[in-house]
Structure formats: C-alpha cells, structure tokens
Coordinates of C-alpha atoms in Angstrom, one line a residue:
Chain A
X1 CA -0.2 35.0 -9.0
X2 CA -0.5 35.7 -5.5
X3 CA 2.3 35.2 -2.9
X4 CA 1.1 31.8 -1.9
X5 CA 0.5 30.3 -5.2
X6 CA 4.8 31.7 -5.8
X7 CA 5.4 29.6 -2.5
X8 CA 3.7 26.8 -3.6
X9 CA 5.5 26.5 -7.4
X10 CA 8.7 27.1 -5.7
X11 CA 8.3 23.8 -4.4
X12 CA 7.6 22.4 -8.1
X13 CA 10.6 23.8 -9.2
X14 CA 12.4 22.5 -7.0
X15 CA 11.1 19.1 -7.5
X16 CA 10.7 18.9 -11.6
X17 CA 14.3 17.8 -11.4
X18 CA 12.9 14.6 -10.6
X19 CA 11.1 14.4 -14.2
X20 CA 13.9 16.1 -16.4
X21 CA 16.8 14.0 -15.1
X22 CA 15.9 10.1 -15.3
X23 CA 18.9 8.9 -17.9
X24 CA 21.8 10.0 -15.6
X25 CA 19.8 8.3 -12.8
X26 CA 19.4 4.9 -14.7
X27 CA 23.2 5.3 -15.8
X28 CA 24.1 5.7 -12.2
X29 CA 22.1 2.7 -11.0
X30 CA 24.2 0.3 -13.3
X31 CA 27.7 1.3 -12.5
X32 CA 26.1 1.1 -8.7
X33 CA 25.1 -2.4 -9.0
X34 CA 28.6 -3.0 -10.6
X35 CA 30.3 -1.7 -7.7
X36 CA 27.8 -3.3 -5.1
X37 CA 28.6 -7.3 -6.9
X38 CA 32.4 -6.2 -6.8
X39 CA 32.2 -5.0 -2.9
X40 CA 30.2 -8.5 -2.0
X41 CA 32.9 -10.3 -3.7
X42 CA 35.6 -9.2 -2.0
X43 CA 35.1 -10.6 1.4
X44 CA 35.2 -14.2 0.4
X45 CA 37.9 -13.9 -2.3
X46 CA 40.1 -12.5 0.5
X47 CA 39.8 -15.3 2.7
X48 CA 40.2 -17.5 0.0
X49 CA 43.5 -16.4 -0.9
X50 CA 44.5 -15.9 2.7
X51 CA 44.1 -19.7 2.6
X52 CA 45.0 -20.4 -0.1
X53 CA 48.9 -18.8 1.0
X54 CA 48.3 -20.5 4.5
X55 CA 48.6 -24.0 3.1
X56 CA 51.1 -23.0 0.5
X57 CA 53.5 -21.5 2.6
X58 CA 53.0 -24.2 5.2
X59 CA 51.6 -22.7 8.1
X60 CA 48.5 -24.6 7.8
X61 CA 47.7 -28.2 6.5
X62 CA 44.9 -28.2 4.2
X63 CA 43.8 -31.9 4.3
X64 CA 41.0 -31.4 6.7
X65 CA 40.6 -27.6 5.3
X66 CA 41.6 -27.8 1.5
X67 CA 42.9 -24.8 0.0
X68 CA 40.6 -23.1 -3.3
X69 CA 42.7 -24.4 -5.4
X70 CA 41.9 -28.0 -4.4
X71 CA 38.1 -27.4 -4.2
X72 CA 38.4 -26.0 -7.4
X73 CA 40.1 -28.4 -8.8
X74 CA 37.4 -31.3 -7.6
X75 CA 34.5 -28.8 -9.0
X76 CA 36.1 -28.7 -12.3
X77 CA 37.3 -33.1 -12.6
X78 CA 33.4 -33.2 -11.1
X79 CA 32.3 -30.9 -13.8
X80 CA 33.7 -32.8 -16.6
X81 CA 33.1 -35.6 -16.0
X82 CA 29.4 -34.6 -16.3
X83 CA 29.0 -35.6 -12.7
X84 CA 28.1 -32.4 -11.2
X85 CA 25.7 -31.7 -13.7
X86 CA 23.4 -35.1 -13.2
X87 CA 23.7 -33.9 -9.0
X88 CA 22.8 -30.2 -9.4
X89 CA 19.6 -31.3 -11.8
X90 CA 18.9 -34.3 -9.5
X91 CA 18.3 -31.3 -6.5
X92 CA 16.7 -28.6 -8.6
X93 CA 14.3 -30.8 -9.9
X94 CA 13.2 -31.6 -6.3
X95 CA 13.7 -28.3 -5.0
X96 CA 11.8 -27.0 -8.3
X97 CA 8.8 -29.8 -7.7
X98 CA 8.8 -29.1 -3.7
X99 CA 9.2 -25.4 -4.0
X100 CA 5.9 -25.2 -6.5
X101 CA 3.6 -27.2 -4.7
X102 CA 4.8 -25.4 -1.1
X103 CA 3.8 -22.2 -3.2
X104 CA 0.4 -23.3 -4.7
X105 CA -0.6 -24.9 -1.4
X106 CA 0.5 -22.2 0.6
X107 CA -0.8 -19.5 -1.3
X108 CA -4.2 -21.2 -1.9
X109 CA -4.6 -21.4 1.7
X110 CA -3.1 -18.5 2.9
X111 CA -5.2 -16.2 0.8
X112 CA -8.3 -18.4 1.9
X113 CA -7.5 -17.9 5.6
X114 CA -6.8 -14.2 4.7
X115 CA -10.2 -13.7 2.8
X116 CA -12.7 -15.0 5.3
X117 CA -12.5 -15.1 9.1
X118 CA -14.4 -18.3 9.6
X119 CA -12.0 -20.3 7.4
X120 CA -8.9 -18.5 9.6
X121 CA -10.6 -19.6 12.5
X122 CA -11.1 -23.0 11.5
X123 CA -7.4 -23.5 9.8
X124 CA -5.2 -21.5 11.2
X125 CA -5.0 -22.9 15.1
X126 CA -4.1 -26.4 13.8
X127 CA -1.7 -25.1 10.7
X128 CA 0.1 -23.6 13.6
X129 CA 0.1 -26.6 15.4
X130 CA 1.9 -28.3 12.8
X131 CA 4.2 -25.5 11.9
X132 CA 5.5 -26.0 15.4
X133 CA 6.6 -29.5 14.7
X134 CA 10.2 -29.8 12.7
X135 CA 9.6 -30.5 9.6
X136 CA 12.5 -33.1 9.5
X137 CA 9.9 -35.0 12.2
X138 CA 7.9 -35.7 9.0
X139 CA 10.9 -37.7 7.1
X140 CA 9.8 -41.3 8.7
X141 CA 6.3 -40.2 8.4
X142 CA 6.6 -39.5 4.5
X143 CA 9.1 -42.7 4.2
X144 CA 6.2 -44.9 5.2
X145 CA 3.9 -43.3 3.3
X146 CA 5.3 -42.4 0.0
X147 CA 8.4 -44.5 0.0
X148 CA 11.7 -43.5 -0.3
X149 CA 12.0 -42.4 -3.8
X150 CA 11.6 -38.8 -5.4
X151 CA 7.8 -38.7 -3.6
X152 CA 8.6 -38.3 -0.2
X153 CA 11.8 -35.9 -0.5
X154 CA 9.5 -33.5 -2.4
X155 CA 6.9 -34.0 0.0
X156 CA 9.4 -32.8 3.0
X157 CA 10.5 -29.7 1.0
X158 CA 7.0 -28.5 0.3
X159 CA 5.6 -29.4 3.8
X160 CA 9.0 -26.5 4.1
X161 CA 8.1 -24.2 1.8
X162 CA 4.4 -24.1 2.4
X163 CA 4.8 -22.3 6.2
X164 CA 6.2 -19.1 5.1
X165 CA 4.4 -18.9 2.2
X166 CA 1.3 -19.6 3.7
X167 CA 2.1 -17.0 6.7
X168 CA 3.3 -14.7 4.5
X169 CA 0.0 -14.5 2.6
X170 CA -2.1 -14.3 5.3
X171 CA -0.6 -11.5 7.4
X172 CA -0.2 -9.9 3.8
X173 CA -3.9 -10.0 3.6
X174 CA -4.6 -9.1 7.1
X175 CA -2.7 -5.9 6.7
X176 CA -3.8 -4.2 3.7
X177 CA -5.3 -0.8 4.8
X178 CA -8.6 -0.9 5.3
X179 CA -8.5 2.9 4.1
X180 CA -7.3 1.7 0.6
X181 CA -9.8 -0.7 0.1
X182 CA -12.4 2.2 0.6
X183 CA -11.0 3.8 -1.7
X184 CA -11.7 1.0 -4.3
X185 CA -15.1 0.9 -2.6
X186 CA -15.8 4.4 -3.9
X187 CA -14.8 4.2 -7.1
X188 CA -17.5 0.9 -7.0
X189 CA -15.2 -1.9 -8.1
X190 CA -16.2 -5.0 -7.9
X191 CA -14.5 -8.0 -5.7
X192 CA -12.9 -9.4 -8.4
X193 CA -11.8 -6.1 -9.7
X194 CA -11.0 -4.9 -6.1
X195 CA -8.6 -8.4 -5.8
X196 CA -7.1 -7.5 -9.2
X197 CA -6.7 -3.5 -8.8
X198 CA -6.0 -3.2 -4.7
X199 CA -5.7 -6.4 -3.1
X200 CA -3.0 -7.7 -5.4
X201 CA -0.3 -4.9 -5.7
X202 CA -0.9 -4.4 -1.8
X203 CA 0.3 -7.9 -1.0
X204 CA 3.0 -8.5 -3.7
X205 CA 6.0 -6.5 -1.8
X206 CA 5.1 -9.0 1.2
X207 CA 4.7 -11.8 -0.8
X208 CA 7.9 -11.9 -2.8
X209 CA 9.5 -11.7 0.5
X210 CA 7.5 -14.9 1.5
X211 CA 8.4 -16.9 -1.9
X212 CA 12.1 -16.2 -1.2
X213 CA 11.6 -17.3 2.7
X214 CA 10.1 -20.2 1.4
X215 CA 12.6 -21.2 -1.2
X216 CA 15.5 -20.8 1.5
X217 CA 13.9 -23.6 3.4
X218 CA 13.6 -25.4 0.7
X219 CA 17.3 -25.2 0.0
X220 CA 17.8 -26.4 3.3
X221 CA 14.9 -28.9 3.6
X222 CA 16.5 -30.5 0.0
X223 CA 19.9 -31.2 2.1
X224 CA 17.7 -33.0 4.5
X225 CA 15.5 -35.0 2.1
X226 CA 19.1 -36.3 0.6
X227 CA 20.6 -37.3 3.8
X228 CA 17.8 -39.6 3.9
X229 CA 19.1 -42.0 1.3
X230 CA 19.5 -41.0 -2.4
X231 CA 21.8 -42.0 -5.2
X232 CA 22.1 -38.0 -6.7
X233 CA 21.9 -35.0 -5.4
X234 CA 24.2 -32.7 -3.9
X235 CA 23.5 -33.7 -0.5
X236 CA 24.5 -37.3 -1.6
X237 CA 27.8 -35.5 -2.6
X238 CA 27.2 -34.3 1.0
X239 CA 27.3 -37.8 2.6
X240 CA 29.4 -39.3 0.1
X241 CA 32.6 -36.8 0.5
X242 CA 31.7 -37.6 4.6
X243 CA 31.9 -41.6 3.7
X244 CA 34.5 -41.2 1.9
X245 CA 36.9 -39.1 4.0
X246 CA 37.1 -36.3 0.7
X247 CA 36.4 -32.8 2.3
X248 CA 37.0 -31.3 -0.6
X249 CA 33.9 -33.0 -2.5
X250 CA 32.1 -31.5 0.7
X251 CA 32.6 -28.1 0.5
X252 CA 32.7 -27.9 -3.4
X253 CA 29.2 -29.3 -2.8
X254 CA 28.5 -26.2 -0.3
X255 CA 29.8 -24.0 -2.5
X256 CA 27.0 -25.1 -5.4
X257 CA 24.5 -24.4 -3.0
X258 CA 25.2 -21.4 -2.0
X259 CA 25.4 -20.3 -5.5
X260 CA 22.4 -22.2 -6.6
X261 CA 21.0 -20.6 -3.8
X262 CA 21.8 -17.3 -4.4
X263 CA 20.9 -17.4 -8.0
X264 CA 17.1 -19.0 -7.5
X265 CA 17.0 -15.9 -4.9
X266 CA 18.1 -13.1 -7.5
X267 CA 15.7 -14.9 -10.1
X268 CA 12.8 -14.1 -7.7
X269 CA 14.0 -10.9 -6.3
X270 CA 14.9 -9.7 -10.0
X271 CA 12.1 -10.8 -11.8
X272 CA 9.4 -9.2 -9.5
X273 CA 11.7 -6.0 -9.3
X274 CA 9.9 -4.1 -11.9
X275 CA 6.7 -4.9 -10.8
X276 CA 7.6 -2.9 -7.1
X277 CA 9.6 0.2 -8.2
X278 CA 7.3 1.9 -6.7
X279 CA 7.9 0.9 -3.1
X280 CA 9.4 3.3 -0.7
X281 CA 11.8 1.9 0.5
X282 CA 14.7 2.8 3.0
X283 CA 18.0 2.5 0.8
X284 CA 21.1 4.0 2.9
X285 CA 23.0 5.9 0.9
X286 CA 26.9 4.5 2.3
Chain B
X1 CA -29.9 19.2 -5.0
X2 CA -29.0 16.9 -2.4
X3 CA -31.7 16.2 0.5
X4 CA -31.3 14.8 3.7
X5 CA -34.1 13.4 4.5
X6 CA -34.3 13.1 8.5
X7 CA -31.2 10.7 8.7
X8 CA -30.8 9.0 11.7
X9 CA -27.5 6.7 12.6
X10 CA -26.9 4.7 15.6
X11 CA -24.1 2.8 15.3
X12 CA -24.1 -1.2 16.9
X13 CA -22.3 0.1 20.2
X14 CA -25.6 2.7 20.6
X15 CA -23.6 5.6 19.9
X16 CA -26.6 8.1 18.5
X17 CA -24.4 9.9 15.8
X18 CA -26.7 11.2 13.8
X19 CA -30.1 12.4 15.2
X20 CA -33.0 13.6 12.3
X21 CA -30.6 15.6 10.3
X22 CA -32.5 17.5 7.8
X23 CA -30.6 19.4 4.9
X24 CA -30.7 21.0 1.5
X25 CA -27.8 21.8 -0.8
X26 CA -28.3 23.2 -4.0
X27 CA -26.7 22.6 -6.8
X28 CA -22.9 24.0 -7.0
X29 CA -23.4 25.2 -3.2
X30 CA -20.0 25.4 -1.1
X31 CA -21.7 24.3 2.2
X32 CA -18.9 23.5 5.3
X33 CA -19.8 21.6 8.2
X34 CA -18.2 22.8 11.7
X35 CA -18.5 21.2 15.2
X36 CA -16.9 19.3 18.2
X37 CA -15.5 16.0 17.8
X38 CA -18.7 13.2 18.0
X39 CA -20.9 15.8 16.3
X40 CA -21.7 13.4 13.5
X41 CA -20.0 15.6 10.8
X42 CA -18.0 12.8 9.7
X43 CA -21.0 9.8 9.4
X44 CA -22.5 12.4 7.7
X45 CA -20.1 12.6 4.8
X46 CA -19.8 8.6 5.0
X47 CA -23.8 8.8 4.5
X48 CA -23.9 10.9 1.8
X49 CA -20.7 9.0 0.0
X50 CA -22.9 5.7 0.1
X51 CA -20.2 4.0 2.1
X52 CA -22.3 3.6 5.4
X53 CA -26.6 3.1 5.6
X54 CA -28.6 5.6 8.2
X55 CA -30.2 4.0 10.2
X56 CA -33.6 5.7 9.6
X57 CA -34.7 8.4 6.8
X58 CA -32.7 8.6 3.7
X59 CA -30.8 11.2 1.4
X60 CA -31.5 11.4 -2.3
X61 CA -29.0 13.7 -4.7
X62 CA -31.6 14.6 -7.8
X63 CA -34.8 12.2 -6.7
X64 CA -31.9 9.0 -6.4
X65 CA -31.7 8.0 -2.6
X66 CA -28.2 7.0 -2.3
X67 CA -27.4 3.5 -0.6
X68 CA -24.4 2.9 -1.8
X69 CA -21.3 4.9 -3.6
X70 CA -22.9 6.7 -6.7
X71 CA -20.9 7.4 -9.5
X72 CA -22.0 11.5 -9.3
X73 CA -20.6 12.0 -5.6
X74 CA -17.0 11.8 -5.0
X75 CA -15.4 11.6 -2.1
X76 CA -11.6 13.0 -0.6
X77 CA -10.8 11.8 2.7
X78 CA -8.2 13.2 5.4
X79 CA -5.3 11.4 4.1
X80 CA -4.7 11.5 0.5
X81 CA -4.8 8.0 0.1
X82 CA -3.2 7.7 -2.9
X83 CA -2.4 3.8 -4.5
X84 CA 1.5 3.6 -4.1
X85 CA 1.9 1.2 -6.5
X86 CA 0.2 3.8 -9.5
X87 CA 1.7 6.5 -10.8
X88 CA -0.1 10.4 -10.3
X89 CA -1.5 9.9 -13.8
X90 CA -2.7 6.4 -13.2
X91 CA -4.2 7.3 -9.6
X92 CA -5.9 10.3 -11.0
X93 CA -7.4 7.7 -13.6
X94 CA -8.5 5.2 -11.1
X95 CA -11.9 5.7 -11.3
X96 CA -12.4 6.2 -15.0
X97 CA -11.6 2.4 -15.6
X98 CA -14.9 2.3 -17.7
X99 CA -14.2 4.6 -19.9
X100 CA -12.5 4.9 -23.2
X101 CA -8.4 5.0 -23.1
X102 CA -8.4 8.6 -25.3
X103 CA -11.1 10.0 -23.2
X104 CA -9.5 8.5 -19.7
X105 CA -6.5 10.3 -20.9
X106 CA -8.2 13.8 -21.8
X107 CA -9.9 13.9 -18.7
X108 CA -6.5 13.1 -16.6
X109 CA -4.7 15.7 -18.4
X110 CA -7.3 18.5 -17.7
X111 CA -7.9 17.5 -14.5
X112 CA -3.9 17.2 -13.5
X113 CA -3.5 20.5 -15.2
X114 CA -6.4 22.3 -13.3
X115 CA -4.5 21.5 -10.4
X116 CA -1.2 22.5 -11.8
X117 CA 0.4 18.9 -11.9
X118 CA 0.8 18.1 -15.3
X119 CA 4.5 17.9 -15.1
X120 CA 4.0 15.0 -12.2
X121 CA 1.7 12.4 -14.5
X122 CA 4.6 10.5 -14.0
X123 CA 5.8 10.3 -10.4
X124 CA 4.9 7.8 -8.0
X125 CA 3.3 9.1 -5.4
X126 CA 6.4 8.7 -2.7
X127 CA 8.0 11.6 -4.9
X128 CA 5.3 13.9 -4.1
X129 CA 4.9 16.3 -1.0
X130 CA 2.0 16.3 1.5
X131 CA 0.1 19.1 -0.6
X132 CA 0.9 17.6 -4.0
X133 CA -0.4 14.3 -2.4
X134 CA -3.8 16.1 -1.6
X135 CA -4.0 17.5 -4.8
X136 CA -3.9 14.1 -6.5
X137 CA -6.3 13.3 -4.2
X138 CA -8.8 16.0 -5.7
X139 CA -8.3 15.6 -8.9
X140 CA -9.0 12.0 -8.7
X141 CA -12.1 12.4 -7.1
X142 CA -12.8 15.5 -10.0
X143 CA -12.1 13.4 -12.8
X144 CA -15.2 11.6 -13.6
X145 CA -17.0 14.9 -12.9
X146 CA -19.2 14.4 -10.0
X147 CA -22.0 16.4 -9.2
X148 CA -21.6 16.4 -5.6
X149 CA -17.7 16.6 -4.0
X150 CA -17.7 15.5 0.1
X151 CA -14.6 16.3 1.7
X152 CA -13.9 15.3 5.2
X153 CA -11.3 17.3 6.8
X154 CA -9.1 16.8 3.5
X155 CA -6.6 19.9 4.6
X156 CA -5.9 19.7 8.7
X157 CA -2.7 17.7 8.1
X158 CA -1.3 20.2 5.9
X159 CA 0.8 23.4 7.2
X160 CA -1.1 26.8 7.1
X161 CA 0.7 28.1 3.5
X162 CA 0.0 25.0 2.0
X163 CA -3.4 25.1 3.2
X164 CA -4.4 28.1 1.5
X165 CA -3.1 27.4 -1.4
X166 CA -4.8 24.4 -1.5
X167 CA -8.1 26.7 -0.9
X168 CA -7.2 28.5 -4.3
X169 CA -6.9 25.1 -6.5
X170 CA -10.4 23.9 -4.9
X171 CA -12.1 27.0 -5.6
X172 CA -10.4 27.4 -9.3
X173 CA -11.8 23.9 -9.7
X174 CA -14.8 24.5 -8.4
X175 CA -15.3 27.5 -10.4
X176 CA -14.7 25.0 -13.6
X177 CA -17.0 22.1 -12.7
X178 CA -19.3 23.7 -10.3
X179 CA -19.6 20.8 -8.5
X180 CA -21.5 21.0 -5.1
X181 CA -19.1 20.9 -2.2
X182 CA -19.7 19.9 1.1
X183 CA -16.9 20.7 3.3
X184 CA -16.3 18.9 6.8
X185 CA -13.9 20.4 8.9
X186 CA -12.7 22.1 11.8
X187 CA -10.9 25.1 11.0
X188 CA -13.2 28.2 11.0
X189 CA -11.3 30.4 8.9
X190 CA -11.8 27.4 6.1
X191 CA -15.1 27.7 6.2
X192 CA -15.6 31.3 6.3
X193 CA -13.3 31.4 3.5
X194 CA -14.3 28.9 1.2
X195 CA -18.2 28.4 1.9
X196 CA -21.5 29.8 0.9
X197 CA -22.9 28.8 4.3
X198 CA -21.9 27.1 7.5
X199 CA -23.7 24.6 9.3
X200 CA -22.4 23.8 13.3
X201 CA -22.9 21.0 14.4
X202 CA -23.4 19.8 18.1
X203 CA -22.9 16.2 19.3
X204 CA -25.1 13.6 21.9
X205 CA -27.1 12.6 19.2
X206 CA -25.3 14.9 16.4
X207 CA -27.3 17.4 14.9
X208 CA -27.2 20.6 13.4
X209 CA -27.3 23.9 15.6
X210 CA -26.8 26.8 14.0
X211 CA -26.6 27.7 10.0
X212 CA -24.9 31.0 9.2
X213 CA -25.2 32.2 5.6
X214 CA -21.6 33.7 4.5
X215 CA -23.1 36.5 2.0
X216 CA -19.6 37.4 1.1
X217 CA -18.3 38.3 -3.0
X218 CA -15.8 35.8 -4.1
X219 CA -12.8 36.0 -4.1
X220 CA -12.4 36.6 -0.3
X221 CA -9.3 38.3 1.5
X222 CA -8.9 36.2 4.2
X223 CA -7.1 38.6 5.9
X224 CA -10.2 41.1 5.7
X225 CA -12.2 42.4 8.3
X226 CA -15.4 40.4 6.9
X227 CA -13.8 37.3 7.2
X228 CA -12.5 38.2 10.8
X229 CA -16.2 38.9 11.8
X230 CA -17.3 35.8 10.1
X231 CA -14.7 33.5 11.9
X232 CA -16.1 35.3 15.3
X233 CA -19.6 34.8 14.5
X234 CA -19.0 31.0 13.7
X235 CA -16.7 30.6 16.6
X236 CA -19.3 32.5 19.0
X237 CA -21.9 30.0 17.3
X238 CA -19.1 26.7 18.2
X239 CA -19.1 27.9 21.5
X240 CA -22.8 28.4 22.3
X241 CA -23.4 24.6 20.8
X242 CA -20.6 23.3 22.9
X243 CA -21.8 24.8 26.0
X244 CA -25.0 24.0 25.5
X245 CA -24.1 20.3 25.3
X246 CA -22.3 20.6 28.1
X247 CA -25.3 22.2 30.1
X248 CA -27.4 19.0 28.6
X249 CA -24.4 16.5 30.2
X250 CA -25.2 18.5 33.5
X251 CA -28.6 18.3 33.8
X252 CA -29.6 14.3 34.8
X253 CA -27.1 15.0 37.3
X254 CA -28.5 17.8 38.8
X255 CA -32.5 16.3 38.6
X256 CA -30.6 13.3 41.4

C-alpha cells in the first residue's frame, strides 16, 4: 500500500461510520420529531393560558376576545351536535375537488410549457396575464357562468391552485441540469425512459413544494368561495358567527382551518418524504 | 481500434474547433490529450462519445462509425455527475438497466470493489467526498465494460493527493478491463504518468501538433527523473504549439 492509497482509506475510515451506525440515527430522529411537535406547541398554548387567566382574573373582558375555554366549549357543543362535522366535509370536499383539478390542469400544462419552447412561447405570456388578475376577480365571472352552487366555488379554488402548480412545474423543468440529462443521453435512454429515470426525480423536490403552495391557496381561496353565499362550510360558520355577533363560532372556525390546514400540508409533506431522503438539504442543527 | 477519420467541427457560431483531425488508438492504449483552452480536446471527446456530429469525416471504433452514444464507449466528465436521488450502488447500475437483476448486481459489486467502495453501495451520493464522487463516477462508466473509456478532464477539481490516488484506481482498473483510455486533460504530469502517448493539441482550428511516445515501464515513480524529463519535453512541446499560434494571430496583422 503506498502512502497515498493509506491517505486515501483514512478518509474511509473515517466515514464507514456512516454505514455501521444507522439504528441509533433513526432512534434519534423520533425522539427529535417528538421534541420539535412539543417546542411548536408551546408558543400557542402559552398565550392561550395567558388568556385564558386575563379574562378570569378580570383584567380583560373576553366577549369580543373569548377566552380557550369558551372557544372550546363552542368546538365541542358544535361537534356534537354533528354540526362541525357536515361544515368541515362541506369545505374539504371543495377544497379536495378544486385542489385536484388546480393540480391536473396545472401540471398538464406546466410540464407542456416546460417540454417544448414553442408551446411556452405561445402559453406562457397570456397565463401570466391572467395570473396577474386576483383571482377573487373571477367570483362574478364564475357566478354567471356556473351559478352559485358547488360549480363555481370549485372553479375559483382551482383557478387558485393551478398558478403555483403550473409555475412550479415549469421552472422545475427549466432547471434540471442539462449536464444530468447527458448523462441519461449516454447511457442511451430513451425519452420516455429519460422522463421516468432523470426528468422525474429532478423535479419532485420542486414539485412537492408547488403542491403544498397550491393547496395553501386553496385554503384561502375556499374562505372566499364561501363568503360568496353558501349554506355549509366553515367559511359560512365564518359569516354566520359575524351575523350573528358570536366571536367565538369565528375563531373556533379559524382554528379548524388552521389545523385542517396544517394536516393536508403534513399529508403531502409526509407522504412524499421517503421518496426525497436523498436531498441535501440544509438542516441547522439548534 | 478507434479511427478518426479527418474530423472536422465547426460549430453554428463558426468557431472551427476541430480542423482534419486524424488519429489511431489501439486497442487498450492509454492515449492523453494536452493543449491550450479552444484546442478542440474537449469536442473531441464529445465526438468520439456520440454526443455531438463532426461536421465532416467521421470516427469508427472496430469498422462502426459512431453517430451517436455506443454502448462500447463510456464516457466520465469533469464533474462526477452523479444522480442525487440514487444511491452509489444504484448510480454505478445506471447504465446496466437492460440487463438481468443477478448479473446488474455482480457487475456493481466488482466494479464498486475494484474501486474500493464496496462498503458505500449504500450511501447517497451527498455522503460521499469529491474523490469518492469521482470514483462512482468511473466505475459507472466501467460497469458495462466498454471498450473505449473517454475522460475529459475527470481529475482537475480534485486536490493533488487525491489526484494521485485516483491515478492508482484508474490504472488498477485499467489493468483489469484493458479498456482503451483516452485521457483529456491539462496537467502534464497526468499525462506523463498515466499514458502510453501524448498528443498536444493547438487551437484556431484545433488540431494536433506534436505526439510524443512515453516508452516508460509501468508502474511509474512520478517523482522520478523520467517522468520529470517527460513533463519537460511535453511542456517544451505546449509551449512551442502555443507560440506558434500566437505567431499565426500576428501574422494578418503584420501583412497590413
């Protein structure tokens, strides 16, 4: 073994660790993500009490502002009633129906604007034309057209989710390394198998990122469909706690959102996890 | 044997990169290509690899002229350019698709453990170093067993120790597959240690200006005085095609 080749294993040695050690790693990761839900959770449970003890001990009135325990309370009487339930599927269903046609449409065109150069040039000017218009500019529009029924609120939140998707897709595209794709040039793949075994796995770290953009306007474009006249939903909760004077109802609507929201967003961001382990990503370490 | 048949390139902004290059390489010959940036070297590699067309003339490897990427030349570029998103094993397999999964897997194995990264089938890339990298590199373009092996430049970004080390694992390779190996690069001391000859190269059109056969025993000490003389003589022979382009540049001027 010459004196460079002993250099060069040192290095090895140094790095095998990185084979023999996996379980402790994987053990590590879960009592990690245990800690990291426990540290997110703190911030808003301290407020809450904080509030909570305001209103008790008098130093604030909680009519306008009402105290956990009171939004709580409305969440649970809405709950068992079986009221909540028939709102929350009323607004997933559209969210559901607007965020999958956003994603089909979006994706279908996006990845034909990203595969040819004459189809960008002919679609892209005027989709950006239109993605400069606010979306809630199409509501009347869609009224007219499609009515005011379940059509036109999931038209609105697809017309939402289909911009980010449809972005995200093409600058995907547009910046996969053209070096890679030699490399599947070499090794003489076809285009479908260069789609499958390069183009695909380039584009899927920027793409998940695109379907959870997407789906974050739809949460917000589903408040907006609501507003504009519908007998379930939470945002009729929304409007109806407004009518009706009952801030409570209000923000124990909010609060469903943002954990609806936040669970649709950890379905996506979990379920394509294992598929992007690979990624390099910058992770800080405190 | 791979011929190059007077191969011209001109690329579409009438840069003349390749001007009548005519060449032989025998079979398991270690040739390395030398010369000034623009000298052709690298369209010359991208020519052989079937990923660009000369413009005129044509090379053949064994009586097949080679249009587009064959499946006896392999290629290893600058860069590793490893797929992130495979693991070492799984890159090293890339090209081997076609085959069987038991003899995709033999082949992987021997190849990883030629270059001494059998323990690192695993790992994604982003765990590996710059020289591990580069090793992957080789031994996915070894795998399938080409006949010919082009690398362009594949060790300049690597520090010097690495570097040499990398210089043992090609020639222990080579000495298993005797593959032929044509060798683009820019650092003389490569080529006088790793090659059986040395072309230079000179640019506006590229073409080849001096060949110097290195009639030296393997293995080489690349401290040794023979490799010192040979680093001159191919340095002296740099020089003399540089300056002579240089006189070329000169010369319209001086006819005004």
């Amino acid at each position: 073994m010459t004196a460079i080749e002993r250099f060069d294993n040192l290095g090895e040695a140094r790095d095998s660790r990185i084979v023999s050690a996996t379980h402790p790693i994987i053990e590590k990761k879960s009592k990690r993500t245990a800690e990291r839900f426990l540290l997110g959770l703190a911030l808003p449970l301290l407020l809450g009490i904080g509030w909570e003890l305001a209103v008790r001990a008098g130093w604030a009135e909680g009519r306008l502002m009402p105290p956990p325990s009171r939004i709580f309370l409305t969440l649970y009487s809405l709950a068992v009633t079986g009221e909540l339930w028939i709102h929350i599927g009323a607004t997933l269903a559209r969210v559901g129906a607007g965020f999958a046609l956003g994603v089909i449409a979006g994706t279908l065109v996006g990845a034909l604007a990203g595969a040819s150069r004459l189809s960008r040039e002919i679609l892209d000017p005027s989709l950006q034309g239109l993605r400069s218009v606010p979306s809630i500019a199409w509501v009347p529009l869609f009224i007219l057209w499609l009515g005011i029924f379940e059509e036109s609120k999931i038209a609105l939140i697809a017309v939402g989710c289909f911009f980010p998707i449809y972005l995200g897709v093409l600058a995907a595209i547009q910046s996969v390394d053209r070096k890679t794709v030699e490399v599947g040039r070499v090794f003489r793949l076809t285009t479908p198998q260069l789609v499958r075994r390069i183009l695909l796995p380039a584009i899927l770290p920027a793409y998940v990122v695109a379907l959870r953009q997407g789906l974050g306007l739809g949460w917000m474009f589903v408040v907006a469909a609501e507003f504009m006249g519908a007998s379930e939903g939470l945002g009729y909760l929304l409007i109806d706690g407004q009518q009706l004077g009952k801030p409570d109802q209000i923000i124990a609507a909010i609060v469903t959102f943002a954990i609806l929201g936040k669970i649709t967003d950890g379905l996506i961001a979990s379920s394509s996890a294992p598929f992007l382990t690979w990624q390099d990503a910058y992770a800080p370490k405190h | 044997m791979l011929y190059v048949e007077s191969a011209d390139k001109t690329y579409p902004n009438g840069t003349r990169a390749l001007a009548g290059l005519n060449l032989e390489v025998e079979e398991g010959e270690i040739v390395a290509v030398v010369g000034g940036s623009g000298c052709g070297k690298s369209t010359f590699l991208r020519l052989a690899a079937g990923l660009d067309q000369p413009t005129r003339g044509r090379i053949r490897l064994d009586g097949e002229t080679i249009t587009r990427p064959n499946p006896l030349v392999g290629i290893i570029f600058q860069e590793p350019r490893l797929l992130p998103w495979l693991t070492v094993e799984q890159n090293v397999g890339f090209g081997l698709a076609d085959r069987p999964r038991a003899e995709r897997e033999r082949l992987v194995r021997e190849v990883l453990e030629r270059v001494g990264l059998q323990n690192y089938a695993h790992c994604w890339p982003r765990e590996l170093s710059g020289g591990q990298a580069q090793r992957v590199a080789i031994a996915r373009a070894l795998a399938p067993h080409p006949k010919v092996l082009l690398l362009d430049e594949p060790f300049s970004a690597l520090d010097a120790f690495t570097r040499a080390s990398l210089h043992e694992h090609l020639l222990s390779l080579w000495h298993a597959f005797r593959p032929t190996l044509v060798l683009v690069t820019h650092d003389v001391e490569e080529a006088s240690v790793l090659a059986d000859r040395v072309l230079v190269m000179q640019p506006n059109p590229g073409r080849i200006a001096a060949t110097i056969d290195v009639d030296l025993a393997r293995p080489r000490d690349r401290y040794g005085t023979e490799i010192e003389a040979m680093k001159r003589r191919v340095l002296w022979a740099l020089d003399k095609s540089l300056r002579r382009e240089s006189g070329e540049a000169l010369s319209p001027a001086a006819a005004i």
